PDB file of C-alpha atoms in Angstrom:
ATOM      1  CA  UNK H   1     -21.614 -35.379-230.869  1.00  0.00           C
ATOM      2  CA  UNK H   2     -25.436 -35.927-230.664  1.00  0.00           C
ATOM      3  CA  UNK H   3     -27.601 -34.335-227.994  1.00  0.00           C
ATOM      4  CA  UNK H   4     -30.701 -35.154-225.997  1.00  0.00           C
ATOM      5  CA  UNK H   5     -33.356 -32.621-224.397  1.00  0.00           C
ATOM      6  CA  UNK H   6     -35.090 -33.901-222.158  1.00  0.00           C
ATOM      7  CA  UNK H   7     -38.673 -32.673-220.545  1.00  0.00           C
ATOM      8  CA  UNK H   8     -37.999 -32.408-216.885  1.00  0.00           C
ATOM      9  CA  UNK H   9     -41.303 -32.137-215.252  1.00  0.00           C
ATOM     10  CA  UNK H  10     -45.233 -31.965-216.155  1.00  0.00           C
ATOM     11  CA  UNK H  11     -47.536 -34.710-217.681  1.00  0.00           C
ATOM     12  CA  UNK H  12     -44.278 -35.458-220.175  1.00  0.00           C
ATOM     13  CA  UNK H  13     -41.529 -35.581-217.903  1.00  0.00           C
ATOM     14  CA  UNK H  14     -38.923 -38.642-219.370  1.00  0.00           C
ATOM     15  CA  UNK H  15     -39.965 -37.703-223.073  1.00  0.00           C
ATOM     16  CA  UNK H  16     -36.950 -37.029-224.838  1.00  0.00           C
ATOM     17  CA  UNK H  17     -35.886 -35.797-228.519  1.00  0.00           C
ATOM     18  CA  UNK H  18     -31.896 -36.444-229.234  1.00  0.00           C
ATOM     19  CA  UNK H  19     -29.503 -34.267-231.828  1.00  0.00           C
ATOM     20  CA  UNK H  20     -27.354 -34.887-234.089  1.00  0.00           C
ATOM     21  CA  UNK H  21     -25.399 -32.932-236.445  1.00  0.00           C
ATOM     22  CA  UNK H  22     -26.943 -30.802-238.816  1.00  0.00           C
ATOM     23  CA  UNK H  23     -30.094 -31.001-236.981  1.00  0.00           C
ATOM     24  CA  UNK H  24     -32.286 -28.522-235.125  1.00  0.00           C
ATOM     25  CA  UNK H  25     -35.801 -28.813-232.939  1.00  0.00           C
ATOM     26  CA  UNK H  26     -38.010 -26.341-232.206  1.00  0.00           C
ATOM     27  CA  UNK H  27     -40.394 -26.085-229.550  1.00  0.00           C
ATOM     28  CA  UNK H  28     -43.875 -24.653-228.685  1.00  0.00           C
ATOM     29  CA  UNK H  29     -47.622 -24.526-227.921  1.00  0.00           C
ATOM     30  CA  UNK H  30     -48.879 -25.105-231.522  1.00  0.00           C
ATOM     31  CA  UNK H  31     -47.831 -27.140-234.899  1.00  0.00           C
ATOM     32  CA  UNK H  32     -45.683 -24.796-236.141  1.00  0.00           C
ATOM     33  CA  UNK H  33     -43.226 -26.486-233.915  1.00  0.00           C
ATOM     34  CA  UNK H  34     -41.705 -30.030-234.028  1.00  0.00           C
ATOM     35  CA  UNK H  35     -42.480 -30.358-230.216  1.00  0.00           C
ATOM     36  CA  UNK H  36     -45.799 -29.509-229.812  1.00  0.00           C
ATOM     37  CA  UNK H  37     -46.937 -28.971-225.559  1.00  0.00           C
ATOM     38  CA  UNK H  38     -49.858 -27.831-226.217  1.00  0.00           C
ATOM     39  CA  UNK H  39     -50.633 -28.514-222.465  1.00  0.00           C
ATOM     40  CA  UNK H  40     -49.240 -25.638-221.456  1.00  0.00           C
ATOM     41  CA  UNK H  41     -50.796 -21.718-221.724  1.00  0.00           C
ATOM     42  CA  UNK H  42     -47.226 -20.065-221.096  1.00  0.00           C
ATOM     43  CA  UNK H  43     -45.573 -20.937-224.285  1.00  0.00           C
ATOM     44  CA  UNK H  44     -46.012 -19.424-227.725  1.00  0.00           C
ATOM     45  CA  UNK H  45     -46.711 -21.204-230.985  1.00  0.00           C
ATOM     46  CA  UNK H  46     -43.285 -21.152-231.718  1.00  0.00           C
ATOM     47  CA  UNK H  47     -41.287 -20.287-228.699  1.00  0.00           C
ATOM     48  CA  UNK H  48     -37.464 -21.386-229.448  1.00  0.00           C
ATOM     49  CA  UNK H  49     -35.298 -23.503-231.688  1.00  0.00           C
ATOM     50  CA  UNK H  50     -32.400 -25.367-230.758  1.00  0.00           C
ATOM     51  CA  UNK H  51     -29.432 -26.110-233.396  1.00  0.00           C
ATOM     52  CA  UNK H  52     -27.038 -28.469-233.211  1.00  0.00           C
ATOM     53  CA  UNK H  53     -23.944 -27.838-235.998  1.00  0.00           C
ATOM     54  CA  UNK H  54     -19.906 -28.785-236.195  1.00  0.00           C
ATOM     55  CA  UNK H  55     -19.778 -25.449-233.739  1.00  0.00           C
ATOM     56  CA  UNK H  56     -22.113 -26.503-231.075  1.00  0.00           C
ATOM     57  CA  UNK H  57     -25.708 -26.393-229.699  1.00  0.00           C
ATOM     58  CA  UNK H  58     -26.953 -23.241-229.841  1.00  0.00           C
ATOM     59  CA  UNK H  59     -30.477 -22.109-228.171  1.00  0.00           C
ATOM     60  CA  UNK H  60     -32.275 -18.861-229.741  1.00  0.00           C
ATOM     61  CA  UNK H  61     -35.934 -17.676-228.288  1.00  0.00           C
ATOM     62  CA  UNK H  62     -38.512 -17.082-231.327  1.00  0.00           C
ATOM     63  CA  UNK H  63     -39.624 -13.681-229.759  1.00  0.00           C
ATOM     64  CA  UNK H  64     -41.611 -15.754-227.438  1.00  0.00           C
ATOM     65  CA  UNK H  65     -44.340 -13.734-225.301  1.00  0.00           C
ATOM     66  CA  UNK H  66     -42.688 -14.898-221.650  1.00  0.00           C
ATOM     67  CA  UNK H  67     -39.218 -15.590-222.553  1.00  0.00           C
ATOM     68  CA  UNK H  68     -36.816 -18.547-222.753  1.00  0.00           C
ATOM     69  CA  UNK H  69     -34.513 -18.695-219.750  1.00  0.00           C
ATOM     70  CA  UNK H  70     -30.991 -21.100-219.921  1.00  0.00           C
ATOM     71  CA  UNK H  71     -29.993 -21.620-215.779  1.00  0.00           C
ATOM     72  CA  UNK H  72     -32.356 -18.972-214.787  1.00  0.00           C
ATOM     73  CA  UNK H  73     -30.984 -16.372-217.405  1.00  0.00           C
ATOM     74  CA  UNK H  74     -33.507 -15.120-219.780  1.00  0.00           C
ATOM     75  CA  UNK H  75     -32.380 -15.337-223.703  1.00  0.00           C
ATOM     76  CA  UNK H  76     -31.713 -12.032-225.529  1.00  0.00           C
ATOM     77  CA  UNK H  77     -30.163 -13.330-228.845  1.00  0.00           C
ATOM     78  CA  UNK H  78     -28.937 -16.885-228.204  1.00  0.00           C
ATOM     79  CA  UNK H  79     -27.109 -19.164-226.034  1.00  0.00           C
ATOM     80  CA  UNK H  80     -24.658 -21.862-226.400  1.00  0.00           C
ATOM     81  CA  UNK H  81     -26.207 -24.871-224.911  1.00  0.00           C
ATOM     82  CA  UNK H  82     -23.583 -27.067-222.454  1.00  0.00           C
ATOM     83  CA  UNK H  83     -24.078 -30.674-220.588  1.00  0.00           C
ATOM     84  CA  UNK H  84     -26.527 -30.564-217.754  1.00  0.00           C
ATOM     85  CA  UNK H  85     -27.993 -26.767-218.389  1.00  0.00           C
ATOM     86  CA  UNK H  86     -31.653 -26.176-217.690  1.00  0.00           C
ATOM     87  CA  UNK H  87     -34.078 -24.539-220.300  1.00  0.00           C
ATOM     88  CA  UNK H  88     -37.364 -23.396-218.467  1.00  0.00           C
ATOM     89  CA  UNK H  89     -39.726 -21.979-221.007  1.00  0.00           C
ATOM     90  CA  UNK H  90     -43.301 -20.974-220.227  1.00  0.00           C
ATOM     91  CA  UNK H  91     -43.884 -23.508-217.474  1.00  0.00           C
ATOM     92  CA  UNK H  92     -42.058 -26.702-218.883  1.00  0.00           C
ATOM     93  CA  UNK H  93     -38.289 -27.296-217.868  1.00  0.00           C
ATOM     94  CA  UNK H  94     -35.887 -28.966-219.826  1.00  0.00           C
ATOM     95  CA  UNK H  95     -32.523 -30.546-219.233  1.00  0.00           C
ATOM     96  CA  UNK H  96     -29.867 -30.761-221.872  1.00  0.00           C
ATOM     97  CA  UNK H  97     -27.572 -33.582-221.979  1.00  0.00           C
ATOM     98  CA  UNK H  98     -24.376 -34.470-224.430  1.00  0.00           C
ATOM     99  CA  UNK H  99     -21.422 -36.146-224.856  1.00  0.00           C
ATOM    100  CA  UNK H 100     -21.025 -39.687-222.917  1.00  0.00           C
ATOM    101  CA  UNK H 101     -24.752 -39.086-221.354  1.00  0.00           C
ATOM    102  CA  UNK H 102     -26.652 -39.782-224.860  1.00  0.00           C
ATOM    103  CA  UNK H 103     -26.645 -43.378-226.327  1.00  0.00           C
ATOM    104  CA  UNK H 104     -25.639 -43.202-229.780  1.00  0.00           C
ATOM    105  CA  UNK H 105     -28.826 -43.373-232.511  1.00  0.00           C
ATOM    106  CA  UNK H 106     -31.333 -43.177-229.926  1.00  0.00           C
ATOM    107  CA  UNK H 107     -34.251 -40.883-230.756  1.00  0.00           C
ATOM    108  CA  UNK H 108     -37.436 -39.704-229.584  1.00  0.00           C
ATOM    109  CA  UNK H 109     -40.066 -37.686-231.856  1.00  0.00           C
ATOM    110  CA  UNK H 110     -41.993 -35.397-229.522  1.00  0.00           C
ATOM    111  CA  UNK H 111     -45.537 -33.911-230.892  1.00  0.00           C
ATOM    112  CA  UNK H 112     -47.293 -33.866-226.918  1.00  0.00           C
ATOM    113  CA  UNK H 113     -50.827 -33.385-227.923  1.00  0.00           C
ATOM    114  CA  UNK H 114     -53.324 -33.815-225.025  1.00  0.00           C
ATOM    115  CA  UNK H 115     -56.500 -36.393-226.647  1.00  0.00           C
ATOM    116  CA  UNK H 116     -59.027 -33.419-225.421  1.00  0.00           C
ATOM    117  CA  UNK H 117     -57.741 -29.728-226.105  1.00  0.00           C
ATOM    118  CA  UNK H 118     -60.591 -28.141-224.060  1.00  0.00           C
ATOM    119  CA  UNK H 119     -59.008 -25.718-221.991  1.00  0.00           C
ATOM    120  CA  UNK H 120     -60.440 -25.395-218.491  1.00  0.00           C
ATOM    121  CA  UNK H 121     -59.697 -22.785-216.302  1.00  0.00           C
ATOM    122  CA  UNK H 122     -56.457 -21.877-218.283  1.00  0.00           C
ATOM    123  CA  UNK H 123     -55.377 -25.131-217.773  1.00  0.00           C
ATOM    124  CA  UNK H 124     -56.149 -28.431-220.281  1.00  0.00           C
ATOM    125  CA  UNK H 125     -56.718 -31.747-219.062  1.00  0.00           C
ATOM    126  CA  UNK H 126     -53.186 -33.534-219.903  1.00  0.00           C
ATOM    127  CA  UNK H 127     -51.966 -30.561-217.124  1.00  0.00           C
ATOM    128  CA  UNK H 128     -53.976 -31.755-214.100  1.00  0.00           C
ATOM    129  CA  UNK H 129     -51.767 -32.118-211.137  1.00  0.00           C
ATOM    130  CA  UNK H 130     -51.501 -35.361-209.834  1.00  0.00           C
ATOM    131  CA  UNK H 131     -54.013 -36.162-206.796  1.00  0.00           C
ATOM    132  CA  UNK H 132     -52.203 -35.259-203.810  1.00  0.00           C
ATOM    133  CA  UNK H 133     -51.433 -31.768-205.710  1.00  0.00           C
ATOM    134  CA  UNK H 134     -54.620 -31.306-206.581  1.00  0.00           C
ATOM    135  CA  UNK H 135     -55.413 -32.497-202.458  1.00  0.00           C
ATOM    136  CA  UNK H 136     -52.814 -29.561-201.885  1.00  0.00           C
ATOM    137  CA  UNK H 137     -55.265 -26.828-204.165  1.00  0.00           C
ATOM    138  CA  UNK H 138     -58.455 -27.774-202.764  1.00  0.00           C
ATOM    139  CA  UNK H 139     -57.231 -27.643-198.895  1.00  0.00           C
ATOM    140  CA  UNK H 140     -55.874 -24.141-200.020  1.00  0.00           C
ATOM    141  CA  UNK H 141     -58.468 -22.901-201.524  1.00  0.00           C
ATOM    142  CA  UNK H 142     -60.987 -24.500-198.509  1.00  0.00           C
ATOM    143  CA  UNK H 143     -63.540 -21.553-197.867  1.00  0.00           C
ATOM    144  CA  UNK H 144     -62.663 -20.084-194.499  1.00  0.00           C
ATOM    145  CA  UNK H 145     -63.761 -16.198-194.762  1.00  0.00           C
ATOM    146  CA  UNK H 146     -60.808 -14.979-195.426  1.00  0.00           C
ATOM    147  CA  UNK H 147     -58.635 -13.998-198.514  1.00  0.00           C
ATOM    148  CA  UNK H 148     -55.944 -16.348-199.834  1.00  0.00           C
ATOM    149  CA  UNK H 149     -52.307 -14.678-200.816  1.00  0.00           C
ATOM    150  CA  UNK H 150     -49.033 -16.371-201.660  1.00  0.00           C
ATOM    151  CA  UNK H 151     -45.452 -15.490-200.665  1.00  0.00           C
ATOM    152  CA  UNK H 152     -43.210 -16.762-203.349  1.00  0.00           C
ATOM    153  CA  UNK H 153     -39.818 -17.434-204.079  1.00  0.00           C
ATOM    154  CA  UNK H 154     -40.092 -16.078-207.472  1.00  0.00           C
ATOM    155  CA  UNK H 155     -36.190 -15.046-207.710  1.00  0.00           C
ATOM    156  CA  UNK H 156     -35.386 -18.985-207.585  1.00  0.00           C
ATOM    157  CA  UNK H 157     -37.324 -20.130-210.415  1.00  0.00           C
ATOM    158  CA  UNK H 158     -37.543 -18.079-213.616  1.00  0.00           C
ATOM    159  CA  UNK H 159     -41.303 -20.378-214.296  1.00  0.00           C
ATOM    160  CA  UNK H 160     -42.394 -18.929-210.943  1.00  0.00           C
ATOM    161  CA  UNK H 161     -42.000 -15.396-212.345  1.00  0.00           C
ATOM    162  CA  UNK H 162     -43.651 -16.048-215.749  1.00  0.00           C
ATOM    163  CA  UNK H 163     -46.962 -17.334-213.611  1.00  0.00           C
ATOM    164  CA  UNK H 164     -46.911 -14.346-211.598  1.00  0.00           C
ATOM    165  CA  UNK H 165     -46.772 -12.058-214.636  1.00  0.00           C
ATOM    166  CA  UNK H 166     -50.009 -13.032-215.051  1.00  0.00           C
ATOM    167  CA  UNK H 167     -51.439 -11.922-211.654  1.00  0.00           C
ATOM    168  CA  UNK H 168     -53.460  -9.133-211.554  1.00  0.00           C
ATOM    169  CA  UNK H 169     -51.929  -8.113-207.880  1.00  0.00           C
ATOM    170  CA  UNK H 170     -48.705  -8.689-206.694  1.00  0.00           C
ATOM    171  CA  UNK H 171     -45.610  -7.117-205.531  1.00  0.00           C
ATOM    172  CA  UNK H 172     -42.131  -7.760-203.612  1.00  0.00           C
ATOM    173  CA  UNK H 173     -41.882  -7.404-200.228  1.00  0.00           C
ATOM    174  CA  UNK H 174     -38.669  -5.011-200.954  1.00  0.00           C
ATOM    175  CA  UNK H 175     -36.825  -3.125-203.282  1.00  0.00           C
ATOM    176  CA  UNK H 176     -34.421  -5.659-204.505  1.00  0.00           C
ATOM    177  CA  UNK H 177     -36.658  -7.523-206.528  1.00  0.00           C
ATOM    178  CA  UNK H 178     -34.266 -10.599-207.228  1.00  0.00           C
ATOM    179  CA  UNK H 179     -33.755 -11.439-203.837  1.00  0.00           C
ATOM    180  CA  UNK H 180     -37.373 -10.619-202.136  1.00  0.00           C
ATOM    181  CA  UNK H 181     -40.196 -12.533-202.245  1.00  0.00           C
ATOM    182  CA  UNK H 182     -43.073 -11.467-204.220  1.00  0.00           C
ATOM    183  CA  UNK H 183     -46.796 -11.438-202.099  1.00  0.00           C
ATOM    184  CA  UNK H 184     -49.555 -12.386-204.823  1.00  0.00           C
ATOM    185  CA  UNK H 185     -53.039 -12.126-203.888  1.00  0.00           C
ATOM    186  CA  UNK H 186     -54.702 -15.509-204.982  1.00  0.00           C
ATOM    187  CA  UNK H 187     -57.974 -15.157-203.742  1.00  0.00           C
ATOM    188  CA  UNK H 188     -58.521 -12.582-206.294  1.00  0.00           C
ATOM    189  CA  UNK H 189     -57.450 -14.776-209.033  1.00  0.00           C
ATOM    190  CA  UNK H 190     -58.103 -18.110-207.901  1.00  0.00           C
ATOM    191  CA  UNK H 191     -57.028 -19.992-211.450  1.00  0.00           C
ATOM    192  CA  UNK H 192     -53.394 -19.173-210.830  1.00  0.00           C
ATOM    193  CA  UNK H 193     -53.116 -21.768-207.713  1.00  0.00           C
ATOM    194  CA  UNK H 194     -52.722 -24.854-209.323  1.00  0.00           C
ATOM    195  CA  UNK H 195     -49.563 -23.468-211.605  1.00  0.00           C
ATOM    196  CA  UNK H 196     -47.896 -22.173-208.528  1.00  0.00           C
ATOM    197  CA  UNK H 197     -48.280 -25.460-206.503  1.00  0.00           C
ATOM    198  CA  UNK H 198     -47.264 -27.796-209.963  1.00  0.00           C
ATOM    199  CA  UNK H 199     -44.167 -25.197-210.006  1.00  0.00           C
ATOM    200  CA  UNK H 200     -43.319 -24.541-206.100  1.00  0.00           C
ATOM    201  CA  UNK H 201     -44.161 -27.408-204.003  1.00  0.00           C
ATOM    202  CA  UNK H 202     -42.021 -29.735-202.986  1.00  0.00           C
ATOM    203  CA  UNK H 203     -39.250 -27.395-203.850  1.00  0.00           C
ATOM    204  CA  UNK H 204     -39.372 -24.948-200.741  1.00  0.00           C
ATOM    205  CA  UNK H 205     -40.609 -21.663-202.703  1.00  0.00           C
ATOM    206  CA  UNK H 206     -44.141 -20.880-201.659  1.00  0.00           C
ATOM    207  CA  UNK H 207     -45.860 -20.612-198.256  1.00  0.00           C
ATOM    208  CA  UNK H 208     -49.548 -19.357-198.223  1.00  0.00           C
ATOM    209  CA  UNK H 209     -51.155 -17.717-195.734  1.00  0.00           C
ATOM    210  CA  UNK H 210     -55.379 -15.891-195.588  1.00  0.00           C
ATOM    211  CA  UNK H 211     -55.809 -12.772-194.070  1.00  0.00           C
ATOM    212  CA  UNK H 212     -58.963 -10.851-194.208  1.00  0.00           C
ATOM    213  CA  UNK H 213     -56.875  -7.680-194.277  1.00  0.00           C
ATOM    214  CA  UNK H 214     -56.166  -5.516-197.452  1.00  0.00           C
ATOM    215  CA  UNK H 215     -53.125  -6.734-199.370  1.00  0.00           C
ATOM    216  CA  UNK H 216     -51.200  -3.770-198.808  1.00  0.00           C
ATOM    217  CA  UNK H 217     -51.516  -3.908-195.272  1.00  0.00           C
ATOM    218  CA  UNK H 218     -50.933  -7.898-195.169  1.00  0.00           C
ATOM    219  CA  UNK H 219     -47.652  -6.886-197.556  1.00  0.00           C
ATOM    220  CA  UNK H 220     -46.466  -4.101-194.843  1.00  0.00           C
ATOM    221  CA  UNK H 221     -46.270  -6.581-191.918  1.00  0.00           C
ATOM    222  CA  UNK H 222     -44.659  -9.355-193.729  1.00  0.00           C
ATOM    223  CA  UNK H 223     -41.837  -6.633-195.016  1.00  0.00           C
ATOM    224  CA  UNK H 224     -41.158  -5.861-191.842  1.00  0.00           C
ATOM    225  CA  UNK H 225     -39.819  -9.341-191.293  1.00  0.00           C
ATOM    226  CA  UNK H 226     -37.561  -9.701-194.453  1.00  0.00           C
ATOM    227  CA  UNK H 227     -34.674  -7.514-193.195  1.00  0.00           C
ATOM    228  CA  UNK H 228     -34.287  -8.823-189.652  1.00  0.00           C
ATOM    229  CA  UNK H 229     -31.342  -8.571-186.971  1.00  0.00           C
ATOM    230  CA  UNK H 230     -29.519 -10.625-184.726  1.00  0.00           C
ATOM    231  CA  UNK H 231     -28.910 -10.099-181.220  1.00  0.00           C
ATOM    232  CA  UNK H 232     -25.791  -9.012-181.948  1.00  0.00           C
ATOM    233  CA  UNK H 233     -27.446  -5.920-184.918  1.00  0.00           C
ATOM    234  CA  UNK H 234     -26.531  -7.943-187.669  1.00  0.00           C
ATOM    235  CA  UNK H 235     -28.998  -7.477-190.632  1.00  0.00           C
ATOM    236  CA  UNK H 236     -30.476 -10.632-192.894  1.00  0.00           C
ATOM    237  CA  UNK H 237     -32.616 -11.877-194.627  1.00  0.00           C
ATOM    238  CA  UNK H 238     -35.419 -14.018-192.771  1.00  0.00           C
ATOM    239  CA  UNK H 239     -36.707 -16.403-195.544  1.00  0.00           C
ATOM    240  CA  UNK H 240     -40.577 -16.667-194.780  1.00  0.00           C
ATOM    241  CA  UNK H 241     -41.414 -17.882-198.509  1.00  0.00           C
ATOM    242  CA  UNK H 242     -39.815 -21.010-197.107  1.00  0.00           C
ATOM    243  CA  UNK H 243     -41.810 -23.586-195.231  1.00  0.00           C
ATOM    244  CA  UNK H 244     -38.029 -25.156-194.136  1.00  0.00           C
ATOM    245  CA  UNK H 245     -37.217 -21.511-192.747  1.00  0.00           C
ATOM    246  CA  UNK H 246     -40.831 -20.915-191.366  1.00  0.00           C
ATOM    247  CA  UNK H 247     -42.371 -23.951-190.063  1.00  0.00           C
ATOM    248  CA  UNK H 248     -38.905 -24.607-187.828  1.00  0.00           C
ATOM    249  CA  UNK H 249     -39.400 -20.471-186.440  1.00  0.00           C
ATOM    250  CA  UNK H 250     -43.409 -21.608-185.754  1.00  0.00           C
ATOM    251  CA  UNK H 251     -43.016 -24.171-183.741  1.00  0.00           C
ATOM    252  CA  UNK H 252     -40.195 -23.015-182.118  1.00  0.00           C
ATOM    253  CA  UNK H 253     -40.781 -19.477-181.201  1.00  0.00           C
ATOM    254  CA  UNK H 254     -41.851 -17.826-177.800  1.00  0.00           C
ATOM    255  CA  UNK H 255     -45.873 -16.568-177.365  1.00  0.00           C
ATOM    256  CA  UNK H 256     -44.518 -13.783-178.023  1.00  0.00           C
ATOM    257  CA  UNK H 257     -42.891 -13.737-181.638  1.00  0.00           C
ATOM    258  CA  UNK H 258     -45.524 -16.262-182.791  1.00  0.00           C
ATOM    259  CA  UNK H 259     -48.288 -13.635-181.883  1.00  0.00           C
ATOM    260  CA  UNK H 260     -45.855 -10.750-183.418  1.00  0.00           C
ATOM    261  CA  UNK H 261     -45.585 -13.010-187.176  1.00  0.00           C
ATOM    262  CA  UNK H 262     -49.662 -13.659-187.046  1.00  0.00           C
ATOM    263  CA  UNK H 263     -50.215 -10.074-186.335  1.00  0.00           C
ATOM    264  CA  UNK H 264     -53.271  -9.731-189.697  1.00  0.00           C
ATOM    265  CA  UNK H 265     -52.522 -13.211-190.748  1.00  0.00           C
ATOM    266  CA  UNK H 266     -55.094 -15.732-189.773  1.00  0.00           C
ATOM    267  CA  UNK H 267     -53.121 -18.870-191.146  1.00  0.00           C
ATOM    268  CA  UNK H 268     -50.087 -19.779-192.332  1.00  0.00           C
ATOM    269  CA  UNK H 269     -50.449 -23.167-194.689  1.00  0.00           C
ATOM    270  CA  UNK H 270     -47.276 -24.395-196.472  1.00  0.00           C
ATOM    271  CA  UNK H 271     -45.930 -27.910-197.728  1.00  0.00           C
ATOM    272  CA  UNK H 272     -44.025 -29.632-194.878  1.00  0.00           C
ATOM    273  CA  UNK H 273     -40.819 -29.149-195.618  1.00  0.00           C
ATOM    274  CA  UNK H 274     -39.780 -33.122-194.192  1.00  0.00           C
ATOM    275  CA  UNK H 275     -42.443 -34.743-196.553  1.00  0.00           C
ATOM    276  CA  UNK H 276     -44.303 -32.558-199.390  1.00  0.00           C
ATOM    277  CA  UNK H 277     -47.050 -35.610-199.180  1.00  0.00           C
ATOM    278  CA  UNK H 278     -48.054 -33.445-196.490  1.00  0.00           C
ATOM    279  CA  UNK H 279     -49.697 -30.037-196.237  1.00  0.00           C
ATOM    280  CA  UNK H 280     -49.348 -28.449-192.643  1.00  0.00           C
ATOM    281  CA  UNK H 281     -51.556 -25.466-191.197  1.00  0.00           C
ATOM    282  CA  UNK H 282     -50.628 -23.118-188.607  1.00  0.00           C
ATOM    283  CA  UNK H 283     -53.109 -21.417-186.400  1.00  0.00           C
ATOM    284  CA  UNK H 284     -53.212 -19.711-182.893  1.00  0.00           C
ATOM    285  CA  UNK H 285     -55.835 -20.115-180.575  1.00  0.00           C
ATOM    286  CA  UNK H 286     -56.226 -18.409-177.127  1.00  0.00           C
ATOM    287  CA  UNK H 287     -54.357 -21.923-176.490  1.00  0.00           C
ATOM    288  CA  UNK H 288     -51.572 -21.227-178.132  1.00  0.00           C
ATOM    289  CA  UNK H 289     -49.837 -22.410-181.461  1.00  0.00           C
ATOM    290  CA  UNK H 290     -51.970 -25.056-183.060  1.00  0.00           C
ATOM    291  CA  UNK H 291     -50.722 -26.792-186.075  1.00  0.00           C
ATOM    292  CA  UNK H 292     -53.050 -28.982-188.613  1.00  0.00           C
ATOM    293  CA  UNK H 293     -51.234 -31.737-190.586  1.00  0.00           C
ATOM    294  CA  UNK H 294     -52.808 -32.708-194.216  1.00  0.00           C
ATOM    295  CA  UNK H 295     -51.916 -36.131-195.437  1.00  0.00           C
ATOM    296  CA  UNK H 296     -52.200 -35.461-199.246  1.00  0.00           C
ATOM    297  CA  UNK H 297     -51.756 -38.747-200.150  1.00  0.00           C
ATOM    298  CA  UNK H 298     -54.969 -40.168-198.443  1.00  0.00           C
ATOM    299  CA  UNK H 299     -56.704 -36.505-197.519  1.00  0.00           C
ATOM    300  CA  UNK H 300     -57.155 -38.129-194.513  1.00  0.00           C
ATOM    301  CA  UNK H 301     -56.020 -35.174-191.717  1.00  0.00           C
ATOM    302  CA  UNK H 302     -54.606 -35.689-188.444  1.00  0.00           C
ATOM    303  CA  UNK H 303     -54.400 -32.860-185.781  1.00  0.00           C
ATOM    304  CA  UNK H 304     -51.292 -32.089-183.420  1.00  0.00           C
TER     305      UNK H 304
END
């Protein structure tokens, strides 16, 4: 029974390479794979191989540098691959398919080669974000005298973790690091933006916020409101990595609690959670709450 990976996201999404029996594929940054994404910086040469034999489809990691996860669960030795599993590896995602889902003898070669290898920034030129991403960067990274950080939803995307492996200061906002957020400084280390966005937005798992406070005191305030309590003493978890938990608490809290979550932050700035072809803002002003609405799609911007 043949069976089809298929790139899920990135300048290759829709490229495919099908299975059959007897047949195998490896995958990775350089030629000495068959599938060469040489686009992106997280994968090794060689990063993992993929066999397909009269037992099954079976997924082993090469001893890659960042890992090879299979529904969020990092590889040790190898993993039998089923219909509709997800392979993330460095920052590429995959989606495995078999049985009725592949059309018999189809087949796609992949060797994704950008025309221009220059790498810029860490990033090459067949990984630029599509405009209104790139819209989404450059309004984050807008100067404004303060320091950028990120609150990310790293425990809900494996890719999300491998970026932030690379930051050089970061940290959860408690001590159960697979269900707290992780606070990344991005000001210091500007280059890592544009992964984050191509991995987070749209999906609910970053909000950014500047602060010209130290990040250890800008990570003790937001800690204070992950474990919250209901009127009633009951303890959760109050998701601020996500704009559809946030943004709904901004708008709709008192003066009071909407000067209590500013506190050292100076802006919150997240996708809007109704339509990610917008980037929304959130100030306050001796006014009151006042909320700036990015349309990425035209960078034309439109206050409320």
């Amino acid at each position: 029974m043949p069976v089809r990976i298929e790139i899920a996201d990135g300048p290759f999404a829709g490229n495919c390479y099908q299975l059959n029996e007897g047949e195998c594929l490896t995958v990775g940054r350089t030629s000495k794979s068959q599938c060469v994404l040489s686009h992106d910086n997280y994968l090794s040469g060689l990063h993992f191989q993929i066999d397909l034999s009269a037992r099954g489809c079976v997924l082993r990691d090469a001893n890659s540098s960042n890992g090879t996860f299979v529904n969020d669960q990092r590889v040790t030795a190898e993993v039998e691959l089923r219909d509709g599993d997800r392979v993330i590896a460095g920052q590429t995602r995959f989606l495995v398919r078999t049985g009725d889902a592949v059309a018999p003898k189809s087949r796609t070669t992949l060797v994704m080669r950008p025309q221009d290898d220059t790498m810029i920034s860490g990033r090459s030129p067949a990984m630029a974000l599509e405009a209104p991403l790139r819209q989404a960067v450059d309004h984050l990274l807008r100067p404004g005298g303060s320091v950028l950080y990120g609150l990310v939803d790293a425990a809900a995307d494996a890719s999300l973790s491998v970026i932030l492996a690379a930051a050089h200061q970061h940290q959860t906002l408690g001590p159960d690091a697979e269900a707290a957020p992780v606070l990344v400084n991005i000001g210091a280390q500007q280059a890592l933006l544009p992964d984050l966005v191509h991995a987070a937005w749209g999906r609910g798992r970053m909000v950014c916020l500047t602060s010209n406070h130290p990040f250890e005191s800008v990570r003790r305030h937001l800690r204070s409101f992950f474990l919250a309590r209901t009127e009633d003493g009951r303890v959760f978890r109050f998701r601020l990595q996500d704009p559809r938990i946030l943004q709904p608490f901004l708008t709709g809290g008192s003066p009071a609690e909407i000067t209590h979550l500013f506190g050292p932050v100076d802006s919150y700035r997240m996708e809007d959670p109704r339509d990610s072809s917008k980037l929304v803002e959130f100030t306050v002003t001796p006014t009151g709450l006042k909320q700036n609405i990015v349309l990425l799609a035209s960078a034309a911007a439109a206050h409320t």
